[in-house]
Tab-separated table of C-alpha atoms in Angstrom:
chain	number	residue	atom	x	y	z
A	1	MET	CA	37.471	-34.656	35.358
A	2	SER	CA	34.865	-31.429	34.350
A	3	GLU	CA	37.753	-29.393	33.840
A	4	ARG	CA	38.382	-30.846	29.938
A	5	ASP	CA	36.807	-28.978	27.216
A	6	THR	CA	33.445	-29.884	25.658
A	7	ILE	CA	34.784	-32.077	22.016
A	8	VAL	CA	32.420	-32.766	19.259
A	9	ALA	CA	32.544	-35.320	16.147
A	10	VAL	CA	30.342	-36.308	13.794
A	11	ALA	CA	30.222	-40.581	15.141
A	12	THR	CA	28.536	-42.166	12.493
A	13	ALA	CA	27.152	-40.791	8.837
A	14	ASN	CA	25.456	-43.410	6.358
A	15	GLY	CA	24.949	-40.961	3.579
A	16	PRO	CA	22.202	-39.166	2.635
A	17	ALA	CA	19.415	-42.426	3.146
A	18	GLY	CA	20.402	-42.602	6.411
A	19	ILE	CA	20.965	-41.769	9.829
A	20	GLY	CA	24.482	-39.149	11.021
A	21	VAL	CA	25.077	-39.101	14.730
A	22	VAL	CA	27.086	-35.395	15.626
A	23	ARG	CA	27.842	-36.682	19.595
A	24	LEU	CA	29.075	-34.106	21.894
A	25	SER	CA	30.790	-35.101	25.342
A	26	GLY	CA	32.050	-32.338	28.286
A	27	PRO	CA	30.848	-29.668	30.924
A	28	ARG	CA	29.117	-28.133	27.982
A	29	ALA	CA	27.490	-30.270	26.075
A	30	PRO	CA	23.829	-29.695	27.287
A	31	ALA	CA	24.220	-25.941	27.295
A	32	ILE	CA	25.285	-25.830	23.583
A	33	ALA	CA	22.310	-28.290	22.905
A	34	GLN	CA	20.601	-25.976	23.943
A	35	ALA	CA	20.893	-23.424	21.909
A	36	LEU	CA	21.086	-25.793	19.591
A	37	CYS	CA	17.891	-26.823	19.384
A	38	ALA	CA	14.953	-26.119	18.961
A	39	PHE	CA	11.299	-28.278	19.778
A	40	PRO	CA	8.614	-28.757	16.915
A	41	ASP	CA	5.219	-28.479	19.880
A	42	GLY	CA	6.425	-25.606	21.325
A	43	VAL	CA	6.299	-26.671	24.464
A	44	GLY	CA	8.905	-24.136	26.390
A	45	ALA	CA	10.412	-21.918	25.175
A	46	ALA	CA	13.768	-23.231	25.783
A	47	PRO	CA	14.480	-26.901	25.295
A	48	THR	CA	15.079	-28.641	28.405
A	49	PHE	CA	15.905	-32.832	28.372
A	50	ARG	CA	16.053	-36.031	30.245
A	51	PRO	CA	18.388	-37.793	30.639
A	52	ARG	CA	17.630	-41.024	28.241
A	53	ASP	CA	14.650	-38.922	26.890
A	54	ALA	CA	14.563	-39.010	22.975
A	55	ARG	CA	12.606	-35.964	21.746
A	56	HIS	CA	12.148	-34.578	18.462
A	57	ALA	CA	14.282	-30.873	17.717
A	58	ARG	CA	15.199	-28.594	15.636
A	59	PHE	CA	18.757	-28.040	15.465
A	60	ARG	CA	19.166	-24.533	14.267
A	61	ASP	CA	22.222	-22.224	12.881
A	62	ALA	CA	23.480	-18.571	14.568
A	63	ASP	CA	20.675	-16.760	12.435
A	64	GLY	CA	18.014	-19.244	13.598
A	65	GLU	CA	17.626	-21.010	10.268
A	66	VAL	CA	16.846	-24.405	10.224
A	67	ILE	CA	19.796	-27.020	9.711
A	68	ASP	CA	17.783	-30.095	10.398
A	69	ASP	CA	15.729	-31.946	12.253
A	70	GLY	CA	16.017	-35.113	14.173
A	71	LEU	CA	16.639	-36.621	17.804
A	72	VAL	CA	18.325	-34.880	20.326
A	73	LEU	CA	18.973	-37.670	23.557
A	74	VAL	CA	21.454	-36.887	26.564
A	75	PHE	CA	23.580	-38.665	28.768
A	76	ALA	CA	24.409	-37.536	32.166
A	77	ALA	CA	27.319	-38.005	33.521
A	78	PRO	CA	28.450	-40.360	34.887
A	79	ARG	CA	26.139	-42.631	33.555
A	80	SER	CA	27.366	-42.004	29.761
A	81	PHE	CA	30.053	-43.914	28.024
A	82	THR	CA	32.334	-41.754	28.126
A	83	GLY	CA	31.573	-40.326	32.030
A	84	GLU	CA	30.702	-36.888	31.063
A	85	ASP	CA	27.625	-35.376	29.623
A	86	VAL	CA	27.042	-36.450	26.351
A	87	VAL	CA	24.751	-35.297	23.919
A	88	GLU	CA	24.119	-37.290	20.326
A	89	LEU	CA	21.764	-35.447	17.985
A	90	GLN	CA	20.815	-38.175	15.562
A	91	ALA	CA	19.642	-36.039	11.670
A	92	HIS	CA	20.137	-36.742	8.651
A	93	GLY	CA	23.597	-38.378	7.106
A	94	ASN	CA	24.590	-35.673	4.658
A	95	PRO	CA	27.869	-34.731	5.255
A	96	ARG	CA	27.450	-31.591	4.624
A	97	LEU	CA	24.474	-31.588	6.568
A	98	LEU	CA	26.782	-32.833	9.610
A	99	ALA	CA	29.627	-30.639	9.049
A	100	ARG	CA	26.991	-27.590	9.486
A	101	LEU	CA	25.939	-29.581	12.904
A	102	VAL	CA	29.271	-29.723	14.028
A	103	ALA	CA	30.355	-25.851	13.144
A	104	ARG	CA	27.531	-24.577	15.107
A	105	CYS	CA	28.856	-27.060	17.881
A	106	ILE	CA	31.722	-25.300	17.786
A	107	ALA	CA	30.859	-21.912	17.444
A	108	LEU	CA	28.776	-22.816	20.660
A	109	GLY	CA	31.724	-23.540	22.299
A	110	ALA	CA	32.829	-26.704	21.531
A	111	ARG	CA	35.959	-28.520	19.167
A	112	PRO	CA	36.610	-30.772	17.570
A	113	ALA	CA	37.647	-34.492	19.207
A	114	ARG	CA	40.871	-35.782	18.660
A	115	PRO	CA	40.863	-39.484	17.040
A	116	GLY	CA	39.438	-42.004	19.501
A	117	GLU	CA	39.330	-39.022	22.435
A	118	PHE	CA	35.610	-39.996	23.517
A	119	SER	CA	37.298	-43.665	24.033
A	120	GLU	CA	40.036	-42.198	26.129
A	121	ARG	CA	37.271	-40.397	27.704
A	122	ALA	CA	35.935	-43.333	28.856
A	123	PHE	CA	39.179	-44.886	29.449
A	124	LEU	CA	40.682	-42.276	32.256
A	125	GLU	CA	37.141	-42.203	33.731
A	126	GLY	CA	37.698	-45.635	34.535
A	127	LYS	CA	34.683	-46.543	32.201
A	128	ILE	CA	36.155	-49.670	30.830
A	129	ASP	CA	39.622	-49.999	30.778
A	130	LEU	CA	42.750	-50.249	27.997
A	131	ALA	CA	42.027	-53.762	26.408
A	132	GLN	CA	38.394	-52.750	26.676
A	133	ALA	CA	39.157	-49.042	24.749
A	134	GLU	CA	41.205	-51.318	21.784
A	135	ALA	CA	38.311	-53.575	21.222
A	136	VAL	CA	35.916	-51.055	20.236
A	137	ALA	CA	38.538	-49.854	17.458
A	138	ASP	CA	38.523	-53.599	16.886
A	139	LEU	CA	34.792	-53.962	16.434
A	140	ILE	CA	34.446	-51.650	14.099
A	141	ALA	CA	37.218	-52.730	11.495
A	142	ALA	CA	35.693	-56.765	12.320
A	143	THR	CA	35.267	-57.794	8.684
A	144	SER	CA	33.836	-61.419	10.421
A	145	ASP	CA	31.840	-62.677	11.880
A	146	SER	CA	34.121	-64.604	14.022
A	147	ALA	CA	36.066	-61.353	14.296
A	148	LEU	CA	33.201	-59.360	15.675
A	149	ARG	CA	32.084	-61.881	18.263
A	150	ALA	CA	36.250	-61.542	19.542
A	151	ALA	CA	35.925	-58.477	19.603
A	152	ARG	CA	33.040	-58.231	21.646
A	153	ARG	CA	34.301	-60.539	23.889
A	154	SER	CA	36.817	-58.026	24.569
A	155	LEU	CA	34.434	-55.440	25.051
A	156	GLU	CA	32.845	-56.918	27.359
A	157	GLY	CA	35.830	-58.233	29.225
A	158	VAL	CA	36.470	-61.348	28.743
A	159	PHE	CA	40.164	-60.411	27.727
A	160	SER	CA	40.847	-58.286	30.715
A	161	ASP	CA	39.901	-60.034	32.729
A	162	ARG	CA	42.161	-63.410	31.859
A	163	VAL	CA	44.641	-61.051	31.949
A	164	ASP	CA	43.421	-59.755	36.352
A	165	ALA	CA	43.696	-63.664	36.683
A	166	VAL	CA	47.404	-64.264	36.200
A	167	VAL	CA	47.933	-60.977	37.648
A	168	GLU	CA	45.773	-61.771	40.755
A	169	ALA	CA	48.024	-65.641	41.202
A	170	LEU	CA	51.235	-63.319	40.740
A	171	THR	CA	50.149	-61.298	43.071
A	172	LEU	CA	49.859	-64.337	45.328
A	173	MET	CA	53.170	-65.630	44.457
A	174	ARG	CA	54.908	-61.722	45.604
A	175	VAL	CA	53.116	-61.895	48.641
A	176	HIS	CA	54.903	-65.318	48.926
A	177	VAL	CA	57.808	-64.439	48.217
A	178	GLU	CA	58.457	-61.128	50.122
A	179	ALA	CA	57.095	-63.258	53.225
A	180	ALA	CA	60.414	-65.540	53.201
A	181	ILE	CA	62.549	-61.760	52.130
A	182	ASP	CA	61.039	-60.459	55.495
A	183	PHE	CA	61.346	-63.515	57.495
A	184	PRO	CA	64.583	-65.383	57.311
A	185	GLU	CA	64.637	-66.692	60.174
A	186	GLU	CA	62.651	-69.033	59.762
A	187	GLU	CA	64.214	-72.848	60.133
A	188	ILE	CA	62.080	-73.628	56.645
A	189	ASP	CA	63.206	-72.799	53.314
A	190	VAL	CA	60.514	-70.224	52.352
A	191	LEU	CA	61.837	-70.171	48.472
A	192	ALA	CA	61.932	-73.799	47.980
A	193	ALA	CA	58.621	-74.797	49.757
A	194	PRO	CA	56.501	-77.372	47.638
A	195	ALA	CA	53.612	-74.609	48.110
A	196	LEU	CA	56.158	-71.572	46.079
A	197	ALA	CA	56.452	-74.397	43.620
A	198	ALA	CA	53.636	-75.210	42.757
A	199	ARG	CA	51.992	-71.102	42.536
A	200	LEU	CA	54.948	-70.989	40.171
A	201	ALA	CA	53.391	-73.608	37.658
A	202	HIS	CA	49.876	-72.409	38.403
A	203	VAL	CA	50.896	-68.597	36.858
A	204	GLU	CA	52.982	-70.705	34.124
A	205	ALA	CA	50.341	-72.435	33.477
A	206	LEU	CA	47.945	-68.863	33.054
A	207	HIS	CA	50.487	-67.417	31.294
A	208	ALA	CA	50.741	-70.036	28.430
A	209	ALA	CA	47.352	-70.115	27.738
A	210	LEU	CA	47.315	-66.572	27.843
A	211	ARG	CA	49.439	-66.503	25.051
A	212	ARG	CA	48.129	-68.564	23.105
A	213	ASP	CA	44.677	-67.038	23.106
A	214	ALA	CA	46.186	-63.379	22.944
A	215	ALA	CA	48.347	-64.611	20.019
A	216	ARG	CA	45.027	-66.115	17.913
A	217	GLY	CA	43.075	-62.359	19.040
A	218	VAL	CA	45.501	-60.832	16.961
A	219	ARG	CA	44.912	-63.311	13.888
A	220	LEU	CA	41.732	-63.206	14.159
A	221	VAL	CA	42.062	-58.210	14.105
A	222	ASP	CA	45.617	-58.558	12.027
A	223	GLY	CA	44.800	-61.594	10.002
A	224	LEU	CA	47.158	-64.493	10.005
A	225	HIS	CA	51.484	-64.483	7.946
A	226	VAL	CA	51.104	-67.389	5.761
A	227	VAL	CA	54.402	-67.703	3.659
A	228	LEU	CA	54.583	-70.102	1.472
A	229	ALA	CA	58.257	-71.893	1.043
A	230	GLY	CA	59.832	-74.530	-0.937
A	231	ALA	CA	62.539	-76.297	-3.764
A	232	PRO	CA	62.240	-74.024	-6.931
A	233	ASN	CA	59.658	-75.391	-8.896
A	234	ALA	CA	57.603	-76.527	-6.842
A	235	GLY	CA	54.549	-74.919	-7.317
A	236	LYS	CA	54.526	-71.583	-4.985
A	237	SER	CA	53.459	-69.643	-7.389
A	238	ALA	CA	50.981	-70.650	-8.864
A	239	LEU	CA	49.477	-71.811	-5.720
A	240	LEU	CA	49.457	-68.424	-5.168
A	241	ASN	CA	48.094	-67.380	-8.362
A	242	ALA	CA	45.379	-69.871	-7.561
A	243	LEU	CA	44.299	-68.873	-3.973
A	244	ALA	CA	44.488	-64.893	-4.984
A	245	GLY	CA	42.523	-65.935	-7.679
A	246	GLU	CA	44.385	-64.229	-10.619
A	247	GLU	CA	47.984	-64.158	-11.621
A	248	ARG	CA	49.865	-62.436	-9.266
A	249	ALA	CA	52.879	-64.011	-9.758
A	250	ILE	CA	55.014	-65.146	-12.170
A	251	VAL	CA	54.903	-68.904	-13.071
A	252	THR	CA	57.305	-70.041	-15.744
A	253	PRO	CA	58.917	-74.345	-15.707
A	254	ILE	CA	62.456	-72.164	-14.922
A	255	ALA	CA	63.647	-73.073	-11.787
A	256	GLY	CA	64.633	-69.654	-9.894
A	257	THR	CA	62.227	-67.849	-11.793
A	258	THR	CA	60.818	-65.658	-8.039
A	259	ARG	CA	63.236	-63.781	-6.880
A	260	ASP	CA	61.719	-61.885	-4.464
A	261	VAL	CA	59.513	-61.548	-2.157
A	262	LEU	CA	55.616	-61.424	-3.530
A	263	ARG	CA	52.715	-60.302	-1.411
A	264	ASP	CA	49.151	-60.504	-1.513
A	265	VAL	CA	45.867	-60.226	0.292
A	266	VAL	CA	43.109	-62.883	0.338
A	267	ARG	CA	40.025	-62.822	2.432
A	268	ILE	CA	38.479	-66.540	3.620
A	269	ASP	CA	35.325	-66.177	5.037
A	270	GLY	CA	35.629	-63.287	5.581
A	271	ILE	CA	39.133	-63.450	7.388
A	272	ASP	CA	42.944	-61.322	6.396
A	273	LEU	CA	45.575	-63.372	5.362
A	274	THR	CA	48.517	-62.257	3.790
A	275	LEU	CA	50.476	-64.840	1.411
A	276	VAL	CA	53.832	-63.830	0.953
A	277	ASP	CA	55.408	-66.358	-1.548
A	278	THR	CA	59.280	-66.335	-1.459
A	279	ALA	CA	61.937	-67.935	-3.656
A	280	GLY	CA	62.915	-71.319	-3.673
A	281	LEU	CA	65.327	-72.499	-1.077
A	282	ARG	CA	68.270	-73.429	-2.458
A	283	GLU	CA	71.856	-72.632	-2.598
A	284	THR	CA	72.919	-70.545	-5.651
A	285	ARG	CA	76.183	-68.347	-6.131
A	286	ASP	CA	73.637	-66.163	-7.801
A	287	VAL	CA	74.132	-63.088	-6.082
A	288	VAL	CA	70.628	-61.840	-6.962
A	289	GLU	CA	68.597	-64.838	-6.340
A	290	ALA	CA	70.692	-65.410	-3.049
A	291	GLU	CA	69.499	-62.038	-1.678
A	292	GLY	CA	65.506	-63.434	-2.845
A	293	ILE	CA	66.955	-67.059	-0.747
A	294	ARG	CA	67.532	-64.594	2.220
A	295	ARG	CA	64.398	-62.772	2.252
A	296	ALA	CA	62.817	-66.062	1.885
A	297	ARG	CA	64.154	-66.944	5.473
A	298	ALA	CA	63.480	-64.450	6.966
A	299	GLU	CA	59.677	-64.669	5.801
A	300	VAL	CA	59.642	-68.100	7.158
A	301	ALA	CA	61.473	-66.890	10.523
A	302	LYS	CA	58.381	-64.809	11.256
A	303	ALA	CA	55.491	-67.049	9.608
A	304	ASP	CA	52.412	-67.537	11.744
A	305	LEU	CA	52.317	-70.606	9.801
A	306	VAL	CA	53.928	-72.111	6.481
A	307	LEU	CA	52.967	-73.523	3.987
A	308	ALA	CA	55.341	-76.217	2.563
A	309	VAL	CA	55.030	-76.591	-0.901
A	310	LEU	CA	56.977	-79.996	-1.910
A	311	ASP	CA	56.708	-81.717	-5.723
A	312	ASP	CA	54.774	-84.887	-4.495
A	313	ARG	CA	57.551	-86.941	-7.088
A	314	GLU	CA	60.104	-86.146	-4.088
A	315	ALA	CA	58.567	-85.313	-1.636
A	316	GLU	CA	60.515	-87.215	0.839
A	317	ALA	CA	63.405	-85.151	0.039
A	318	ALA	CA	61.938	-82.163	0.010
A	319	MET	CA	60.590	-82.195	3.767
A	320	ALA	CA	64.333	-84.061	4.741
A	321	ARG	CA	65.597	-80.423	3.540
A	322	LEU	CA	63.238	-77.712	4.437
A	323	ARG	CA	63.646	-79.375	8.032
A	324	GLY	CA	67.530	-79.128	7.954
A	325	GLU	CA	66.710	-75.310	7.014
A	326	TRP	CA	64.325	-74.502	10.202
A	327	ALA	CA	66.793	-76.944	12.239
A	328	ASN	CA	69.636	-73.722	11.611
A	329	PRO	CA	67.106	-70.616	11.830
A	330	PRO	CA	68.349	-67.177	11.246
A	331	ALA	CA	69.322	-64.930	13.678
A	332	GLY	CA	66.298	-63.077	15.131
A	333	ALA	CA	64.411	-65.986	14.848
A	334	THR	CA	62.486	-67.349	17.206
A	335	ALA	CA	63.370	-70.569	19.443
A	336	SER	CA	60.716	-72.494	18.352
A	337	PRO	CA	59.844	-74.129	14.767
A	338	PRO	CA	56.973	-72.410	12.468
A	339	ALA	CA	53.946	-74.357	12.283
A	340	VAL	CA	53.093	-76.374	9.354
A	341	LEU	CA	50.844	-77.105	6.765
A	342	TRP	CA	52.509	-79.747	3.971
A	343	LEU	CA	51.393	-79.349	0.456
A	344	HIS	CA	52.596	-81.454	-1.772
A	345	THR	CA	51.627	-80.749	-5.511
A	346	HIS	CA	51.636	-81.738	-9.520
A	347	ALA	CA	49.669	-84.704	-7.479
A	348	ASP	CA	48.233	-85.795	-10.351
A	349	LEU	CA	50.877	-87.269	-11.156
A	350	THR	CA	51.033	-89.333	-8.577
A	351	ASP	CA	47.441	-90.415	-8.114
A	352	ARG	CA	47.274	-88.906	-5.010
A	353	ALA	CA	45.619	-85.125	-5.549
A	354	GLY	CA	42.971	-84.489	-2.928
A	355	ALA	CA	43.861	-87.283	-0.914
A	356	ASP	CA	44.775	-85.583	3.359
A	357	GLU	CA	46.453	-86.918	6.222
A	358	THR	CA	47.248	-86.184	9.227
A	359	ARG	CA	50.462	-86.702	10.532
A	360	ALA	CA	53.284	-87.064	13.532
A	361	ASP	CA	54.832	-83.702	11.830
A	362	GLY	CA	51.084	-81.606	10.769
A	363	ARG	CA	48.616	-81.841	8.393
A	364	HIS	CA	49.799	-82.984	4.205
A	365	LEU	CA	47.076	-81.761	1.856
A	366	TRP	CA	48.166	-83.014	-2.192
A	367	LEU	CA	47.066	-80.941	-4.639
A	368	ASP	CA	46.190	-80.368	-8.255
A	369	THR	CA	46.538	-76.820	-8.439
A	370	PRO	CA	45.526	-76.506	-12.416
A	371	ARG	CA	42.343	-77.923	-12.047
A	372	ARG	CA	41.915	-76.525	-8.001
A	373	VAL	CA	41.870	-80.698	-6.456
A	374	GLY	CA	41.831	-80.007	-2.732
A	375	LEU	CA	42.151	-76.371	-2.751
A	376	ASP	CA	38.504	-76.127	-1.140
A	377	ALA	CA	40.477	-78.184	1.410
A	378	LEU	CA	43.752	-76.423	2.049
A	379	ARG	CA	41.271	-72.863	2.581
A	380	ALA	CA	39.549	-74.640	5.317
A	381	ALA	CA	42.649	-75.417	6.903
A	382	LEU	CA	43.814	-71.914	5.984
A	383	HIS	CA	40.552	-70.695	8.396
A	384	ASP	CA	41.155	-73.088	10.865
A	385	ALA	CA	44.416	-71.844	11.290
A	386	ALA	CA	43.832	-68.446	11.422
A	387	VAL	CA	40.485	-68.547	13.823
A	388	GLY	CA	42.414	-72.179	15.820
A	389	GLU	CA	40.378	-74.138	17.815
A	390	GLY	CA	38.314	-72.988	21.488
A	391	ALA	CA	37.145	-69.910	18.759
A	392	GLU	CA	33.895	-69.829	20.689
A	393	GLY	CA	35.287	-68.380	23.180
A	394	ALA	CA	38.175	-66.384	21.070
A	395	PHE	CA	38.901	-62.555	22.260
A	396	SER	CA	40.524	-60.103	19.595
A	397	ALA	CA	43.643	-59.206	20.887
A	398	ARG	CA	46.370	-56.695	19.524
A	399	ALA	CA	50.648	-57.327	18.635
A	400	ARG	CA	51.204	-54.613	21.738
A	401	HIS	CA	49.675	-57.107	23.970
A	402	VAL	CA	51.333	-60.696	22.867
A	403	GLU	CA	54.668	-58.517	23.127
A	404	ALA	CA	53.927	-57.251	26.741
A	405	ILE	CA	52.565	-60.933	27.286
A	406	ASP	CA	56.042	-62.602	25.987
A	407	ARG	CA	58.218	-59.407	28.437
A	408	ALA	CA	56.250	-60.743	30.808
A	409	GLY	CA	56.674	-64.775	30.501
A	410	ALA	CA	60.756	-63.754	30.336
A	411	HIS	CA	60.679	-61.828	33.826
A	412	LEU	CA	58.608	-65.507	34.994
A	413	VAL	CA	61.677	-67.843	33.430
A	414	ASP	CA	64.222	-65.439	35.158
A	415	ALA	CA	62.280	-65.358	38.167
A	416	ALA	CA	62.103	-68.773	38.909
A	417	SER	CA	65.378	-69.173	37.799
A	418	GLN	CA	66.778	-66.737	40.926
A	419	LEU	CA	64.533	-68.555	43.244
A	420	ARG	CA	66.046	-71.997	42.231
A	421	ALA	CA	69.610	-69.939	43.523
A	422	GLY	CA	67.350	-68.571	45.964
A	423	GLN	CA	67.762	-64.865	45.734
A	424	GLY	CA	64.466	-63.895	46.415
A	425	GLU	CA	65.113	-60.757	45.831
A	426	LEU	CA	65.740	-60.453	42.767
A	427	ALA	CA	62.853	-63.183	42.428
A	428	ALA	CA	60.439	-60.431	43.584
A	429	GLU	CA	61.808	-58.072	41.697
A	430	ASP	CA	61.160	-60.247	38.177
A	431	LEU	CA	57.849	-61.074	39.496
A	432	ARG	CA	56.452	-57.063	39.886
A	433	LEU	CA	57.765	-56.570	36.060
A	434	ALA	CA	56.271	-59.198	34.927
A	435	GLN	CA	52.924	-57.681	36.655
A	436	ASP	CA	53.922	-54.296	35.616
A	437	ALA	CA	53.828	-55.817	31.739
A	438	LEU	CA	50.692	-57.707	31.616
A	439	GLY	CA	49.526	-54.123	33.498
A	440	GLU	CA	50.563	-52.041	30.836
A	441	ILE	CA	47.338	-54.318	28.502
A	442	THR	CA	44.754	-53.114	30.706
A	443	GLY	CA	46.028	-49.875	31.348
A	444	ARG	CA	46.537	-50.781	34.749
A	445	VAL	CA	50.568	-49.824	34.243
A	446	SER	CA	50.073	-47.084	31.481
A	447	SER	CA	51.878	-43.770	29.994
A	448	ASP	CA	50.889	-41.224	28.246
A	449	ALA	CA	53.194	-41.676	24.901
A	450	LEU	CA	51.728	-45.504	25.063
A	451	LEU	CA	47.819	-43.870	25.187
A	452	GLY	CA	48.718	-41.700	23.076
A	453	ARG	CA	49.911	-43.877	20.176
A	454	ILE	CA	46.565	-46.391	21.359
A	455	PHE	CA	43.723	-43.518	20.769
A	456	SER	CA	45.795	-41.421	17.276
A	457	SER	CA	44.984	-45.513	15.932
A	458	PHE	CA	41.253	-44.847	16.044
A	459	CYS	CA	38.491	-42.973	14.203
A	460	ILE	CA	37.075	-39.694	14.737
A	461	GLY	CA	33.839	-39.607	16.504
A	462	LYS	CA	34.980	-42.970	19.025
């Protein structure tokens, strides 16, 4: 690892009145700092540094002119974020000043860091795993207290520990199955033994819990994808405008006004929600409207949450029509129906505005949108849908993590089928593939292409 180049980047910059940090990492970092720094107290002809000891220094250019003065800290390998020798130069936050410091470091032998290269080196040196590295970026980008806490938990290894627990349970299953394959002469049918069935049930339970909590972690990072669906003139566009706080969608008494998908991002308590207004669902011979309805159905199929908008004057019939829609999802949709929050609009005309009920099919809210009655309860429900229950234990996650968990789940299903058929070798292979899929989350199993795609999305200096 010592053969790597020394890299440099501005890690933070808070403007002229704040502090800027220039970070160096690599084998030449201390030597570059020695050439760059002078101590104003005059102690020693050349600066010497003790690890983790902050010293006041003047940063000089090639002609000896002082660029700025500030603090210099040295972190000796392997006790640093990257696992390499690291130097941090804390200066004033003027961007031009920091650019001069970076240029001087480059002249002394460093090179500009790629986006995410500091975190990538920390991963390659074994200081953090891949999920923790991604949590660094999530921590920086968090827009709410709950997202901050979730990213912090992932950085501390909570998510990785959960993944490792499933991998460990899979490993024990593989040992059991491999033993059955290696000793076929045993009279007892090991593949059909209750102990193996219990292990499989344990793995499936751990996997299901991990999938649920990782999906919640994605919502905390990426926000909630919410689709408004319902019949024409049910009040979807008016509701979008009310939540957005501005006239984003055209509202008219004419049925079929909305013919395309309209998106807007609404922030509720720091959590972003992508609201999608869609064409009213009905049978039509209008080619343009029919295309809008097709797109509406596609949006519903990939929604985190559907706001089923019902005119309360005909709510029962509207609910029946929507249930019929979801009973026949479009090609490519998930097998399970979407999560639904039922919204009864025009409730001022039925004297139910502000009502709130939880029924067998989910929660129902009665709204008077023009007068904003029921909107506070709706915002609270949207926030709860994004954060979910047990938010105190939430961790941040990404879409790629959920995709890997889903692939592991598919291999688990196949393994269970092979075990029932007595096909131990095929079951063992599916268990291995499930383990490999989960290994992609933490980087136990990774590729250069995967690493490049992940770290290139980071900001420079991290």
